[in-house]
Amino acid sequence: MSRPTKHHPERGDARTRLLEAARDVIRAQGFAATSIDDLCRAAGVTKGAFFHHFESKEALGVTAARFWAETTAAFFAGAPYHDHDDPLERVLAYVDFRKAIIEGDPAEFTCLVGTMTQEAYGSSPAIREACAASIFGHAATLEPDIRAAMRARRIKADWSAASLAAHTQAVLQGAFILAKATGDREIARDSVDHLRRYVGFLFSNTSQGKTP
């Protein structure tokens, strides 16, 4: 999911370059600490080009959240966890895939919309809503497999496919925060291991009653 360098001859238009710069710079230093000048410098465009495409930094933030949702949707749609026949194996393989892509510095593997939500949830409803749409939109892609796994194993529980899908994102976002706090990606990978064990536990009870 890396982006071309400044000198790449096919980087695309100024708007795309600004959105790619936002993706990278905001994950590295946060939304509040990122200035329009920072974004223009990283994108290799003028401030005039910025304001041609975005009326404000907040408008850029909203569009960046949507851009993140679109580009990560394509990334996850092509991921290998979809290849399993068993829906539970697809869910567990998704968790394994999330662990596998926790590599490099926190800015490389953490979530843009999670980062912006932490900073802007109270100050920018527009950014908060765009970030929520991205996070819950991704969670929704897990629901069909979770639901199918529940049916296949005759799980009747006081939790739903939607609630478990949302929980996966809660664990991942929390894991990213711990990695940022410690500067150590292994703590995030450990959290994902615990998530995998938890999902396995939920589906280990194949009785007709509610799971504990």
Coordinates of C-alpha atoms in Angstrom, one line a residue:
M1 CA 0.0 0.0 0.0
S2 CA 3.0 2.3 -0.4
R3 CA 2.7 5.3 -2.7
P4 CA 5.0 6.4 -5.5
T5 CA 7.9 8.7 -4.6
K6 CA 7.9 12.4 -5.5
H7 CA 9.9 11.8 -8.6
H8 CA 7.7 9.0 -10.0
P9 CA 6.5 10.1 -13.5
E10 CA 3.0 8.7 -13.0
R11 CA 2.0 10.0 -9.7
G12 CA -1.4 11.2 -10.8
D13 CA -3.1 14.6 -10.4
A14 CA -2.6 17.1 -7.6
R15 CA -5.7 16.0 -5.7
T16 CA -4.6 12.4 -5.6
R17 CA -1.1 13.4 -4.5
L18 CA -2.5 15.5 -1.7
L19 CA -4.7 12.6 -0.5
E20 CA -1.8 10.2 -0.6
A21 CA 0.3 12.7 1.3
A22 CA -2.5 13.1 3.9
R23 CA -2.6 9.3 4.3
D24 CA 1.2 9.1 5.0
V25 CA 1.9 12.4 6.9
I26 CA -1.2 12.3 9.2
R27 CA -0.4 8.7 10.2
A28 CA 3.2 9.8 11.0
Q29 CA 2.5 13.0 13.0
G30 CA -1.3 13.3 13.6
F31 CA -4.0 15.4 12.1
A32 CA -3.5 18.5 14.3
A33 CA 0.2 18.6 13.9
T34 CA -0.1 18.3 10.1
S35 CA -0.2 21.7 8.4
I36 CA -1.4 22.5 4.9
D37 CA 2.2 23.4 4.1
D38 CA 3.3 19.9 5.3
L39 CA 0.8 18.3 2.9
C40 CA 1.8 20.5 0.0
R41 CA 5.4 19.8 0.5
A42 CA 4.9 16.0 0.8
A43 CA 2.7 16.0 -2.3
G44 CA 4.9 18.3 -4.3
V45 CA 2.2 20.8 -5.1
T46 CA 1.6 24.5 -4.4
K47 CA -0.8 25.9 -1.8
G48 CA -2.9 27.2 -4.6
A49 CA -3.3 23.7 -5.9
F50 CA -4.4 22.6 -2.4
F51 CA -7.2 25.3 -2.2
H52 CA -8.2 24.5 -5.8
H53 CA -9.3 21.0 -4.6
F54 CA -10.1 21.5 -0.9
E55 CA -11.6 24.6 0.8
S56 CA -10.0 23.8 4.1
K57 CA -7.9 21.3 6.0
E58 CA -11.1 19.8 7.5
A59 CA -12.4 19.3 4.0
L60 CA -9.2 17.5 3.1
G61 CA -9.6 15.3 6.2
V62 CA -13.1 14.3 5.3
T63 CA -12.0 13.4 1.7
A64 CA -8.9 11.6 3.0
A65 CA -11.1 9.4 5.2
R66 CA -13.2 8.5 2.1
F67 CA -10.1 7.9 0.0
W68 CA -8.7 5.6 2.7
A69 CA -12.0 3.7 2.7
E70 CA -11.9 3.2 -1.0
T71 CA -8.2 2.2 -1.3
T72 CA -8.2 -0.1 1.7
A73 CA -11.5 -1.7 0.4
A74 CA -9.7 -2.7 -2.8
F75 CA -6.7 -3.9 -0.8
F76 CA -8.7 -6.2 1.5
A77 CA -10.9 -7.4 -1.3
G78 CA -7.9 -8.9 -3.0
A79 CA -6.4 -10.4 0.2
P80 CA -5.9 -14.2 0.4
Y81 CA -8.2 -14.8 3.4
H82 CA -11.1 -14.9 1.0
D83 CA -9.8 -18.1 -0.5
H84 CA -10.9 -20.5 2.3
D85 CA -14.0 -22.6 1.8
D86 CA -15.0 -22.6 5.5
P87 CA -16.4 -19.2 6.6
L88 CA -14.9 -19.6 10.0
E89 CA -11.5 -20.2 8.4
R90 CA -12.0 -17.0 6.4
V91 CA -12.7 -15.1 9.6
L92 CA -9.6 -16.5 11.3
A93 CA -7.5 -16.0 8.2
Y94 CA -8.6 -12.3 8.2
V95 CA -7.3 -12.0 11.7
D96 CA -4.0 -13.7 10.6
F97 CA -3.8 -11.3 7.7
R98 CA -4.2 -8.3 9.9
K99 CA -1.3 -9.5 12.0
A100 CA 0.8 -10.2 9.0
I101 CA 0.6 -6.6 7.8
I102 CA 1.7 -5.2 11.1
E103 CA 5.2 -4.5 9.8
G104 CA 7.6 -1.5 9.9
D105 CA 7.0 1.7 11.8
P106 CA 3.6 2.5 13.4
A107 CA 3.0 5.1 10.7
E108 CA 3.2 2.3 8.1
F109 CA 0.7 -0.1 9.6
T110 CA -1.7 2.0 11.7
C111 CA -5.0 3.3 10.6
L112 CA -5.5 6.8 9.1
V113 CA -9.2 7.0 10.1
G114 CA -8.5 5.7 13.6
T115 CA -5.8 8.3 14.0
M116 CA -8.1 11.1 12.9
T117 CA -11.0 9.9 15.0
Q118 CA -8.8 10.1 18.1
E119 CA -8.0 13.7 17.4
A120 CA -11.1 15.2 15.7
Y121 CA -14.1 13.3 17.3
G122 CA -15.1 16.4 19.3
S123 CA -13.9 19.2 17.1
S124 CA -15.0 18.0 13.7
P125 CA -18.3 16.1 13.3
A126 CA -17.7 15.8 9.6
I127 CA -14.3 14.1 10.0
R128 CA -15.7 11.9 12.8
E129 CA -18.6 10.8 10.6
A130 CA -16.4 10.1 7.6
C131 CA -14.0 8.0 9.8
A132 CA -16.9 6.1 11.3
A133 CA -18.2 5.3 7.9
S134 CA -14.8 3.9 7.0
I135 CA -14.3 1.8 10.1
F136 CA -17.9 0.4 10.3
G137 CA -18.0 -0.1 6.5
H138 CA -14.9 -2.3 6.7
A139 CA -16.4 -4.2 9.7
A140 CA -19.5 -4.8 7.7
T141 CA -17.5 -6.8 5.1
L142 CA -16.7 -9.4 7.8
E143 CA -20.4 -9.9 8.8
P144 CA -21.4 -12.4 6.1
D145 CA -18.6 -14.8 6.9
I146 CA -19.3 -14.5 10.7
R147 CA -23.0 -15.1 10.1
A148 CA -22.3 -18.1 7.8
A149 CA -19.9 -19.5 10.4
M150 CA -22.6 -19.2 13.1
R151 CA -25.1 -21.0 10.9
A152 CA -22.6 -23.7 10.0
R153 CA -21.8 -24.4 13.7
R154 CA -25.3 -23.9 14.9
I155 CA -24.3 -21.0 17.2
K156 CA -27.1 -19.3 19.0
A157 CA -25.6 -16.6 21.1
D158 CA -26.2 -13.2 22.8
W159 CA -23.8 -11.7 20.4
S160 CA -24.3 -11.0 16.7
A161 CA -22.2 -11.0 13.6
A162 CA -22.3 -7.2 13.6
S163 CA -21.1 -6.9 17.2
L164 CA -18.2 -9.4 16.7
A165 CA -17.2 -7.6 13.5
A166 CA -17.1 -4.3 15.3
H167 CA -15.1 -5.9 18.2
T168 CA -12.4 -7.0 15.7
Q169 CA -12.0 -3.3 14.8
A170 CA -12.0 -2.2 18.4
V171 CA -9.1 -4.6 19.2
L172 CA -7.2 -3.6 16.1
Q173 CA -7.5 0.1 16.8
G174 CA -6.5 -0.4 20.4
A175 CA -3.5 -2.5 19.3
F176 CA -2.4 0.4 17.1
I177 CA -2.6 2.8 20.0
L178 CA -0.5 0.5 22.1
A179 CA 2.1 0.2 19.3
K180 CA 2.3 4.0 19.1
A181 CA 2.6 4.3 22.9
T182 CA 5.4 1.9 23.1
G183 CA 7.0 2.2 19.7
D184 CA 6.8 -1.6 19.5
R185 CA 4.8 -3.3 16.9
E186 CA 5.0 -6.6 18.8
I187 CA 2.5 -5.5 21.4
A188 CA 0.0 -4.9 18.5
R189 CA 0.8 -8.4 17.1
D190 CA 0.2 -9.9 20.5
S191 CA -3.2 -8.2 20.8
V192 CA -4.2 -9.7 17.4
D193 CA -3.1 -13.1 18.7
H194 CA -5.5 -12.7 21.6
L195 CA -8.2 -11.7 19.2
R196 CA -7.7 -14.9 17.2
R197 CA -8.0 -17.0 20.4
Y198 CA -11.1 -15.1 21.4
V199 CA -12.8 -15.7 18.1
G200 CA -11.8 -19.4 18.2
F201 CA -13.3 -19.6 21.7
L202 CA -16.6 -18.1 20.6
F203 CA -17.0 -20.8 17.9
S204 CA -15.8 -23.7 20.0
N205 CA -19.2 -23.9 21.6
T206 CA -21.4 -25.6 19.0
S207 CA -24.4 -26.2 21.3
Q208 CA -27.9 -24.8 20.6
G209 CA -27.8 -22.7 23.7
K210 CA -26.1 -19.3 24.3
T211 CA -22.4 -19.2 24.5
P212 CA -21.0 -18.3 27.9

